[in-house]
PDB file of C-alpha atoms in Angstrom:
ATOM      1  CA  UNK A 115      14.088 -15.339  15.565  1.00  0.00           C
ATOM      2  CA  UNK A 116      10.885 -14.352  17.000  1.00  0.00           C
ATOM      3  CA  UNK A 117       7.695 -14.303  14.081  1.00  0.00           C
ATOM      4  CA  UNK A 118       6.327 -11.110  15.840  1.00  0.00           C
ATOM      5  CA  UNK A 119       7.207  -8.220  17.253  1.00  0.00           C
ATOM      6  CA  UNK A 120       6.188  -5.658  19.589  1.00  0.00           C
ATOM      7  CA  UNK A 121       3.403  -3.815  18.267  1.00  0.00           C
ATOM      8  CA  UNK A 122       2.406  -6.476  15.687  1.00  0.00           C
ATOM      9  CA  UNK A 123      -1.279  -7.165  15.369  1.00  0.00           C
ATOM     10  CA  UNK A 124      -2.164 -10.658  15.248  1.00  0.00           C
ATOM     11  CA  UNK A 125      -5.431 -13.074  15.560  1.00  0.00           C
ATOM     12  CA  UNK A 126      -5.651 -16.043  17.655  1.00  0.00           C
ATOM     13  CA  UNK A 127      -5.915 -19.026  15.155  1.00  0.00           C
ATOM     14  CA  UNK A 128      -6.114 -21.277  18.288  1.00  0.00           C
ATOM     15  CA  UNK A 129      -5.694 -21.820  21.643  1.00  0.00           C
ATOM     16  CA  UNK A 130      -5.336 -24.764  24.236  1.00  0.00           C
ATOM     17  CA  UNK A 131      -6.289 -22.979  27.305  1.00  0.00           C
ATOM     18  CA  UNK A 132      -8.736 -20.121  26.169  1.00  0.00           C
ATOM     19  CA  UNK A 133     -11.562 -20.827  23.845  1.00  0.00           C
ATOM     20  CA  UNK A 134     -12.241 -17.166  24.377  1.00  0.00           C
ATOM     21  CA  UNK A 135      -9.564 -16.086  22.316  1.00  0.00           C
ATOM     22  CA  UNK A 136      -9.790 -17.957  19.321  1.00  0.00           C
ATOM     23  CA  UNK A 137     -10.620 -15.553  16.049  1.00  0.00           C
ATOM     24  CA  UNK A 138      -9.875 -12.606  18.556  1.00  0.00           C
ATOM     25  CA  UNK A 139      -7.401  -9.798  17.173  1.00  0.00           C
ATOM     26  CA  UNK A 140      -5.489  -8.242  19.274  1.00  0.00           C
ATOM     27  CA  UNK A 141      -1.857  -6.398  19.468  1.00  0.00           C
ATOM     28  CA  UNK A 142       1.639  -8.276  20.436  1.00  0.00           C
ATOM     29  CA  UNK A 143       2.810  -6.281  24.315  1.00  0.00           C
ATOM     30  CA  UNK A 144       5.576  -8.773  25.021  1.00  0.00           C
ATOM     31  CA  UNK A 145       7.676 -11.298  23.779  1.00  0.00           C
ATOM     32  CA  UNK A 146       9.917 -13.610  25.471  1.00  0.00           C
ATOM     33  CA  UNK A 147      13.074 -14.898  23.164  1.00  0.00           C
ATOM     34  CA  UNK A 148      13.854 -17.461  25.700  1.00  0.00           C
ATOM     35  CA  UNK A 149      10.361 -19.112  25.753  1.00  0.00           C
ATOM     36  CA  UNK A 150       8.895 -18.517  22.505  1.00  0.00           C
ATOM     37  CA  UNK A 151       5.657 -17.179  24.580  1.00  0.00           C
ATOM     38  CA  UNK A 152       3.928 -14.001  22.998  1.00  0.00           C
ATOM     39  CA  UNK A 153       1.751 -11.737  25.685  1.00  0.00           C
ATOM     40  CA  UNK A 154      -1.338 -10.240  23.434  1.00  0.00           C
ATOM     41  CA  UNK A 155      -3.611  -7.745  24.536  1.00  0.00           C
ATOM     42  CA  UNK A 156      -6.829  -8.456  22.545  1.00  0.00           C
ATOM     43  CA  UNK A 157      -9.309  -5.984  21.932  1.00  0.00           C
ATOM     44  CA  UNK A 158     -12.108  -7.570  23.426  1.00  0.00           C
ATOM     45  CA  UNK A 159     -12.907  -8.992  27.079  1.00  0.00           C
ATOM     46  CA  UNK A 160     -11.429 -12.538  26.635  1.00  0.00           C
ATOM     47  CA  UNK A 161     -11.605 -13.366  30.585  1.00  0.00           C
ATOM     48  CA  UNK A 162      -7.888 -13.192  30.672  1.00  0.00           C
ATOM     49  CA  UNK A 163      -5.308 -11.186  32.963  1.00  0.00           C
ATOM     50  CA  UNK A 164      -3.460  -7.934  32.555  1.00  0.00           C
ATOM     51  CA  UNK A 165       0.226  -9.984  31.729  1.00  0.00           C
ATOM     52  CA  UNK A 166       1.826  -8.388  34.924  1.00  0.00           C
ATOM     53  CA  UNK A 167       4.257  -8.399  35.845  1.00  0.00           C
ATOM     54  CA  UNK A 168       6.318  -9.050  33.166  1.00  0.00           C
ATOM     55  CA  UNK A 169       4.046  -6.563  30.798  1.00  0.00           C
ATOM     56  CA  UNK A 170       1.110  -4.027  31.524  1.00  0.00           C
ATOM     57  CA  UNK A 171      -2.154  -4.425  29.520  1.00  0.00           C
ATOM     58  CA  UNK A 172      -5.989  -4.361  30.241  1.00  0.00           C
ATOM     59  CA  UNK A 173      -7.040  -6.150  32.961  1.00  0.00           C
ATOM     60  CA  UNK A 174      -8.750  -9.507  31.398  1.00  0.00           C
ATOM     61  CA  UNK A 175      -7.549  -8.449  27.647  1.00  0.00           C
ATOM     62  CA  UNK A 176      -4.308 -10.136  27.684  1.00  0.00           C
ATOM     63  CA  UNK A 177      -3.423 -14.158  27.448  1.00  0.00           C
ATOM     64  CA  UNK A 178       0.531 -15.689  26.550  1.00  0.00           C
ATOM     65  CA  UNK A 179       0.224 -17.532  23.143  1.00  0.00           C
ATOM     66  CA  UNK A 180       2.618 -19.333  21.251  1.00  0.00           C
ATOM     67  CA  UNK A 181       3.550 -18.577  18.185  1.00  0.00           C
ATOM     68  CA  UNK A 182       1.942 -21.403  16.543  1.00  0.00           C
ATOM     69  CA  UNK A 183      -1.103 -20.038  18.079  1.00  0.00           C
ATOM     70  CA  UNK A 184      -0.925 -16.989  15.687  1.00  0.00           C
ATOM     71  CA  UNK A 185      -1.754 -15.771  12.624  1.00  0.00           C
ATOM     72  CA  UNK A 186      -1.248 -12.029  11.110  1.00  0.00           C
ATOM     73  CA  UNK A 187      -3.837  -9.992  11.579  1.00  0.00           C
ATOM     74  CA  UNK A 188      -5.052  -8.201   8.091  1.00  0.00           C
ATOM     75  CA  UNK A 189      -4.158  -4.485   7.592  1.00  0.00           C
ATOM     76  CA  UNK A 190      -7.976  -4.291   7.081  1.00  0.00           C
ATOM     77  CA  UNK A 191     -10.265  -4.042   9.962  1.00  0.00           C
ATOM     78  CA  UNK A 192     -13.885  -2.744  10.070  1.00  0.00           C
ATOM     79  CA  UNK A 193     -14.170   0.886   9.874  1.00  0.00           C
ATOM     80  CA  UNK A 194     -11.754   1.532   7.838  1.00  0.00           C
ATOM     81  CA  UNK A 195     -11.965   4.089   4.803  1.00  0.00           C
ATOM     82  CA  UNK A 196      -9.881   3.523   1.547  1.00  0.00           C
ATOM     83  CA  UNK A 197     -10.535   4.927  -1.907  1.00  0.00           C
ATOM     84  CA  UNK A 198      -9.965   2.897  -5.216  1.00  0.00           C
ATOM     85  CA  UNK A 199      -7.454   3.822  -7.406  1.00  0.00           C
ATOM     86  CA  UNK A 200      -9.611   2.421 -10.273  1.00  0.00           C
ATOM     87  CA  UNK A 201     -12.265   4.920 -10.512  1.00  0.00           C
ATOM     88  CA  UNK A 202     -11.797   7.171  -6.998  1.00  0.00           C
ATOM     89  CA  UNK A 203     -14.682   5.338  -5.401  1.00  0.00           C
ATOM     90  CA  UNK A 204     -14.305   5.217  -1.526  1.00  0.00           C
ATOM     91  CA  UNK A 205     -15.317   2.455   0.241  1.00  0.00           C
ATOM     92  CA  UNK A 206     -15.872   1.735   3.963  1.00  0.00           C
ATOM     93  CA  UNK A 207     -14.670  -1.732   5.324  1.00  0.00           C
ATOM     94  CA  UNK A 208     -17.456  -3.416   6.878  1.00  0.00           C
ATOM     95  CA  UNK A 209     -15.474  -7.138   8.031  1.00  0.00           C
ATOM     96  CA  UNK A 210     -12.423  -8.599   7.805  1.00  0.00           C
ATOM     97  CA  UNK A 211     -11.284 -12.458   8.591  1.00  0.00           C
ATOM     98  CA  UNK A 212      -7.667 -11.520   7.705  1.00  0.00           C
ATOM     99  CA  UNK A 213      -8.413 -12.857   4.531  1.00  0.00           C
ATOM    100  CA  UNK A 214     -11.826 -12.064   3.266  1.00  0.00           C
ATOM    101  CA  UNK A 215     -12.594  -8.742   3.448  1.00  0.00           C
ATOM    102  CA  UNK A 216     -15.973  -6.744   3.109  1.00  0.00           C
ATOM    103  CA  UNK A 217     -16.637  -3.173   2.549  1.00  0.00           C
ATOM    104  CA  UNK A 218     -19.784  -1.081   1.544  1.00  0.00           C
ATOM    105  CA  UNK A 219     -18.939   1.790  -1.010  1.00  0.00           C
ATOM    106  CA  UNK A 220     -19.658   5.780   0.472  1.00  0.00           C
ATOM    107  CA  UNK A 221     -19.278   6.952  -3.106  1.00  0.00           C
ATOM    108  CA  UNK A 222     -19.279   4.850  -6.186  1.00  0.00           C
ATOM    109  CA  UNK A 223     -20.775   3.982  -9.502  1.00  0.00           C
ATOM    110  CA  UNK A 224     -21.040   0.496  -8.922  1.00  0.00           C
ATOM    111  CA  UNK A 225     -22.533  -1.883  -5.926  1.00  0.00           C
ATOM    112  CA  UNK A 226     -23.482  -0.780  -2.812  1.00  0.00           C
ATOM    113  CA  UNK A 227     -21.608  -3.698  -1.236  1.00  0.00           C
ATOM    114  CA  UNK A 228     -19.056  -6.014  -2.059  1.00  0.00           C
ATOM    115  CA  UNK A 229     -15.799  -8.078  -1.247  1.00  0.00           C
ATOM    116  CA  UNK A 230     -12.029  -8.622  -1.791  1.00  0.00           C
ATOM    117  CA  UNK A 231      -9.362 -10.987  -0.832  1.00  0.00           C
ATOM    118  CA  UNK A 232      -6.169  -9.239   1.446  1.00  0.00           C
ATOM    119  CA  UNK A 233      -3.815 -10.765  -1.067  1.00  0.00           C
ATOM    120  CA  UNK A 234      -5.374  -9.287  -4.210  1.00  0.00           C
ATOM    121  CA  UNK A 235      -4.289  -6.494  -6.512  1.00  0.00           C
ATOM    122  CA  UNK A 236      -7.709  -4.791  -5.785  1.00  0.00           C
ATOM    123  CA  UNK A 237      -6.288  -5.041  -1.815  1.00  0.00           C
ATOM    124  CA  UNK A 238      -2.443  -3.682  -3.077  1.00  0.00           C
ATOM    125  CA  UNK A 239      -3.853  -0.499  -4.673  1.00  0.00           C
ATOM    126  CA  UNK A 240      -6.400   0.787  -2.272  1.00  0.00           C
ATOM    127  CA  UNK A 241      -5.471   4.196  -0.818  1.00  0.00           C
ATOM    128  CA  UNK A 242      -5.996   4.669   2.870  1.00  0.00           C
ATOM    129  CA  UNK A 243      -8.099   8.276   4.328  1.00  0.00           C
ATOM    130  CA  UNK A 244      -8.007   9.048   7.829  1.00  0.00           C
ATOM    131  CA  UNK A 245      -9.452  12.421   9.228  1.00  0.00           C
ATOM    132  CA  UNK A 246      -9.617  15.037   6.737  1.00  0.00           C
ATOM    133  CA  UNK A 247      -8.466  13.516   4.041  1.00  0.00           C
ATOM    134  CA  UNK A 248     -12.061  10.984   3.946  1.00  0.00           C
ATOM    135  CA  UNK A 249     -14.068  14.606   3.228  1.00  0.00           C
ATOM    136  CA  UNK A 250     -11.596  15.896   0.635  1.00  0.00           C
ATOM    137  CA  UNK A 251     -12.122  12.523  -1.294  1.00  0.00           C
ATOM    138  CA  UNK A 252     -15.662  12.840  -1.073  1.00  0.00           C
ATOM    139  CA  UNK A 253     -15.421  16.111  -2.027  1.00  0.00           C
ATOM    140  CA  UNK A 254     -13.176  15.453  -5.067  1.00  0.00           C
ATOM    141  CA  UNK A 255     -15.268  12.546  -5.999  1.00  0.00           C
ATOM    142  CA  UNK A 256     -18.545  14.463  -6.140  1.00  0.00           C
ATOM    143  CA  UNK A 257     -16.759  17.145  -8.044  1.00  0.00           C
ATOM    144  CA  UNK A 258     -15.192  14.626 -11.006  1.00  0.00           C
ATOM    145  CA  UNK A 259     -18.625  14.544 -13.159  1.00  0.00           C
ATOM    146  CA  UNK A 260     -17.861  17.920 -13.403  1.00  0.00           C
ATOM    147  CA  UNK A 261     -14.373  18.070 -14.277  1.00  0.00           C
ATOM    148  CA  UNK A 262     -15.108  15.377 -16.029  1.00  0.00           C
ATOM    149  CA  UNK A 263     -10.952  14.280 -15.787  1.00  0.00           C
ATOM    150  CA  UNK A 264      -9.337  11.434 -13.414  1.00  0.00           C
ATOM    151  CA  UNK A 265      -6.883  13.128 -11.097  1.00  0.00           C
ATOM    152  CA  UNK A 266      -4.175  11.228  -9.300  1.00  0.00           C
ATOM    153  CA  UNK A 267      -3.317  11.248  -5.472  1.00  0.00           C
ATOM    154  CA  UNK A 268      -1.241  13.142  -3.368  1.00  0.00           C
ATOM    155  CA  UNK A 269       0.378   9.220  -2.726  1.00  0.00           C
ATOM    156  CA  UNK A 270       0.261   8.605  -6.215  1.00  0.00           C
ATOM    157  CA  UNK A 271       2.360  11.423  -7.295  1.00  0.00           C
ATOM    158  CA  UNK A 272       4.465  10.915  -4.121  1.00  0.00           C
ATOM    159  CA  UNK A 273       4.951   7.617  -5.309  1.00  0.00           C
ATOM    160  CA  UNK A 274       5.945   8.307  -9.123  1.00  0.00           C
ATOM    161  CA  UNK A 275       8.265  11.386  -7.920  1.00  0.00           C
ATOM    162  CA  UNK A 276      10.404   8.756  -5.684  1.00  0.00           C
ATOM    163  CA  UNK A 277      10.739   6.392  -8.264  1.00  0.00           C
ATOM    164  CA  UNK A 278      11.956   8.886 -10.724  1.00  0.00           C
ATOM    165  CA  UNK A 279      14.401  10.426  -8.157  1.00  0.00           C
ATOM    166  CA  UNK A 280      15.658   7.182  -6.887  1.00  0.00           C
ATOM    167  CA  UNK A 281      16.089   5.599 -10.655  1.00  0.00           C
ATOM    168  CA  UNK A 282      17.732   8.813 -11.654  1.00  0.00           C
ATOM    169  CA  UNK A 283      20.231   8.474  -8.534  1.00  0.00           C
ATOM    170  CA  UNK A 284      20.844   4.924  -8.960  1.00  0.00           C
ATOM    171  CA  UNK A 285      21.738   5.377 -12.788  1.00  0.00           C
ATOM    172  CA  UNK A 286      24.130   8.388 -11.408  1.00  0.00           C
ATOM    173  CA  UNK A 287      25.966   5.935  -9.499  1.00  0.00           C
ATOM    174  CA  UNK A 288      26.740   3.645 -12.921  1.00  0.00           C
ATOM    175  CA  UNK A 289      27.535   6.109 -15.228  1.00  0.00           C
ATOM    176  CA  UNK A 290      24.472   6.696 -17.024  1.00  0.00           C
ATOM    177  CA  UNK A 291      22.147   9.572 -16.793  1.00  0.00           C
ATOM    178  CA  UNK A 292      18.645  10.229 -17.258  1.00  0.00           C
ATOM    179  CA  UNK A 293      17.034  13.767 -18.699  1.00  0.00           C
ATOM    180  CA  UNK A 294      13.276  15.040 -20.093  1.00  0.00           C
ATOM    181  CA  UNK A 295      11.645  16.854 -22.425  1.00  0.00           C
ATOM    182  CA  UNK A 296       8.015  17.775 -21.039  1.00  0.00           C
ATOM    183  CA  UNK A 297       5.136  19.910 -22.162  1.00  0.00           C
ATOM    184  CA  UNK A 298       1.943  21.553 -20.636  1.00  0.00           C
ATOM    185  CA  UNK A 299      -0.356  18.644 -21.857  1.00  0.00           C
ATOM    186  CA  UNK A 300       1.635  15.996 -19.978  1.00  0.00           C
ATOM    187  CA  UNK A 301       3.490  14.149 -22.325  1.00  0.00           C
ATOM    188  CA  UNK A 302       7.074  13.686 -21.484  1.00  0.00           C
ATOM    189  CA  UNK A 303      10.161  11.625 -23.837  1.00  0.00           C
ATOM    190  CA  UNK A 304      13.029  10.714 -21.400  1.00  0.00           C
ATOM    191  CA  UNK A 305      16.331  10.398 -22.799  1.00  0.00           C
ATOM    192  CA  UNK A 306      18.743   7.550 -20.733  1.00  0.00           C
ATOM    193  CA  UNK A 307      22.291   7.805 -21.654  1.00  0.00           C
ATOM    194  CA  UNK A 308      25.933   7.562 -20.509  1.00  0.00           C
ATOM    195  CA  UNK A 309      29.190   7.879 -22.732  1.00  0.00           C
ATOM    196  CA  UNK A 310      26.849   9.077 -25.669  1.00  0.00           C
ATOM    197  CA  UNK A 311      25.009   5.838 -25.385  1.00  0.00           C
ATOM    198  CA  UNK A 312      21.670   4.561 -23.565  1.00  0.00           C
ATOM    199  CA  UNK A 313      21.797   2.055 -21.102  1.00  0.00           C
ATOM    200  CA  UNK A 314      19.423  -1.307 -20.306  1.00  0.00           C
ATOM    201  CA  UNK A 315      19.272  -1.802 -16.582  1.00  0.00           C
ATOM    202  CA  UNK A 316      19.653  -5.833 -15.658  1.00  0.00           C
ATOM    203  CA  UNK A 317      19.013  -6.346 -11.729  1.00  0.00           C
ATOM    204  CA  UNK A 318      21.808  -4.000 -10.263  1.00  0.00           C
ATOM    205  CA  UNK A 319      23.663  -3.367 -13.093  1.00  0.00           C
ATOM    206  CA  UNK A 320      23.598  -1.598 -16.385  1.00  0.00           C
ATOM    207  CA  UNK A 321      24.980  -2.142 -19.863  1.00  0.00           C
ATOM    208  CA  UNK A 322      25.311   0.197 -21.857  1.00  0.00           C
ATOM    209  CA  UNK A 323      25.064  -0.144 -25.494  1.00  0.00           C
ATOM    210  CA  UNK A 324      22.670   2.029 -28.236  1.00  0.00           C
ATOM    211  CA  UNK A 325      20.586   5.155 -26.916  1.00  0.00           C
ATOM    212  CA  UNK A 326      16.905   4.795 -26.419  1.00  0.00           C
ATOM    213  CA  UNK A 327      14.257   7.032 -25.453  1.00  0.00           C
ATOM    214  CA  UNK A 328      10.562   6.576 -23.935  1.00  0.00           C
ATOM    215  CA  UNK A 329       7.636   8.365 -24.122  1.00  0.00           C
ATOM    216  CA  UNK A 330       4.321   9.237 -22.161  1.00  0.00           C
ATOM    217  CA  UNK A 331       1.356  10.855 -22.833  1.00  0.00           C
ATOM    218  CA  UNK A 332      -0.923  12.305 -21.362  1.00  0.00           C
ATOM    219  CA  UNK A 333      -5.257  10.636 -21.754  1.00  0.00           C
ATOM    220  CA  UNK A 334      -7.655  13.000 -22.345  1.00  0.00           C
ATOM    221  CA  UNK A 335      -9.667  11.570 -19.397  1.00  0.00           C
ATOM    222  CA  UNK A 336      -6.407  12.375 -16.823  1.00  0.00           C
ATOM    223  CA  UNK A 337      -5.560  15.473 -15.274  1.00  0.00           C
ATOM    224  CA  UNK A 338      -1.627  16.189 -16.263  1.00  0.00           C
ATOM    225  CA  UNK A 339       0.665  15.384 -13.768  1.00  0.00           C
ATOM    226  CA  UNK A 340       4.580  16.257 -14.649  1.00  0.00           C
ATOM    227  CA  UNK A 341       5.829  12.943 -12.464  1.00  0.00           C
ATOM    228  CA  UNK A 342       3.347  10.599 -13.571  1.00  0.00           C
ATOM    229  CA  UNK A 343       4.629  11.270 -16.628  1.00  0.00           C
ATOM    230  CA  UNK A 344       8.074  11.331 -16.053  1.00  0.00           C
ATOM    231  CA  UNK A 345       7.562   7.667 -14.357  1.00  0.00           C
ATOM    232  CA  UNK A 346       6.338   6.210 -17.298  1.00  0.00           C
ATOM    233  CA  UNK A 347       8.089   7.841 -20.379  1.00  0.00           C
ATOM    234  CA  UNK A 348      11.884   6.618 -18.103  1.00  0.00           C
ATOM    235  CA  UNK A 349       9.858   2.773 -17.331  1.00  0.00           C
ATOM    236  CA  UNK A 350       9.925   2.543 -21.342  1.00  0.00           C
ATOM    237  CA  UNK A 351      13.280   3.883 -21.736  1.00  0.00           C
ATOM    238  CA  UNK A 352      14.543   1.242 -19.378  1.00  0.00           C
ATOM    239  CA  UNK A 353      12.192  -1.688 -20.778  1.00  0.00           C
ATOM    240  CA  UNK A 354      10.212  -1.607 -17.182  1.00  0.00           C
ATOM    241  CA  UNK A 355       6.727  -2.310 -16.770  1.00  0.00           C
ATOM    242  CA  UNK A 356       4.548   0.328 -16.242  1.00  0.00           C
ATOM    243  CA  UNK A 357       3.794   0.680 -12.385  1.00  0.00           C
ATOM    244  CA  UNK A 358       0.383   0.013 -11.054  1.00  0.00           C
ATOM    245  CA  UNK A 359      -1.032   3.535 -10.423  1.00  0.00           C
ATOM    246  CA  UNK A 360      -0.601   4.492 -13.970  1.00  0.00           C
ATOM    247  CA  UNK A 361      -4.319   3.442 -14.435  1.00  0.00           C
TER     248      UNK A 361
END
């Protein structure tokens, strides 16, 4: 089975043929099952060919690499704009090795510049903005020392509300059943139970034995969010750990 795909992006680790290549990113056009052979189109000039006839790219973007010859490309390239979910700060990527990453910050309270690795937890809960969404973070960011209250994301809540749905489904389906008790400042006490008893979920399955109940509330510092809360107040009924963009 073939490492990459169509569409993959990928960087040239190496090459036997093409000095020009090596470090290059570029996106997988072709692949050939039979050979193992993988047709990239780069994004720079690498004095290469077009890959016709077999595929159609820029003329002298494209070279055939083995797979050997490639590495994933990181999600982050330069250019890129991602907010924190920390503190909200948005930062700009400036480079990106595929493993070492470095970005310069368009709003924040701490440095001007700084670094990550692709594989860290910083990396795992950065938010990506594209288009309107990078003014209406800078707008909400300038506006928080005025609100004075951390308010989640639209991917944040999006995120919570599946969780809660899907859990809620997937206890359904064993017997069990989940319900809430909310109020306007954002705390929330779910209530798991099935047969007049609670239930502790084990991998796929769930035993159930004595009720329990979890709660959430809501920090002074947060603006209330009904799912947020709901995410958290069922991850402590069920002995979960809290998910990472409860911050």
């Amino acid at each position: 089975m073939s490492k990459f795909k169509k569409g993959d992006r990928v960087i040239a680790k190496k090459c036997s043929d093409n000095a020009l290549v090596i470090g290059k990113a570029g996106t997988v056009i072709g692949v050939n099952g039979n050979t193992g052979i993988y047709a990239v189109e780069f994004d720079d000039y690498v004095g290469g060919h077009n890959a016709l006839p077999a595929y159609d790219g820029r003329n002298g973007h494209c070279w055939f690499l083995t797979e050997k010859e490639l590495k994933p490309a990181s999600k982050f390239e330069a250019g890129q704009i991602y907010r924190t979910r920390e503190d909200g700060s948005i930062i700009k990527i400036t480079s990106s090795t595929g493993y070492y990453v470095t970005y310069e910050t368009i709003r924040s309270k701490r440095n001007e510049v700084g670094s990550f690795l692709s594989t860290s937890l910083f990396a795992k809960r950065l938010e990506p903005l594209a288009g309107r969404q990078i003014g209406e973070a800078i707008k909400e960011y300038d506006a928080g020392p005025t609100t004075g209250k951390h308010a989640y994301s639209d991917s944040e809540i999006a995120e919570a509300k599946a969780f809660v749905l899907d859990t809620i489904r997937d206890l359904a389906e064993k017997g069990t059943y989940a319900s809430f008790g909310t109020d306007k400042y954002g705390s929330c006490t779910a209530l798991v139970s099935g047969k007049n008893s609670k239930a502790k979920v084990y991998g796929n399955y769930a035993e159930l034995y004595q009720l329990d109940t979890g709660e959430s509330k809501c920090s002074p510092n947060d603006v209330p969010n009904t799912w947020i809360g709901k995410a958290v107040a069922l991850c402590r009924a069920l002995g979960r750990p809290i998910p990472d963009y409860v911050r």
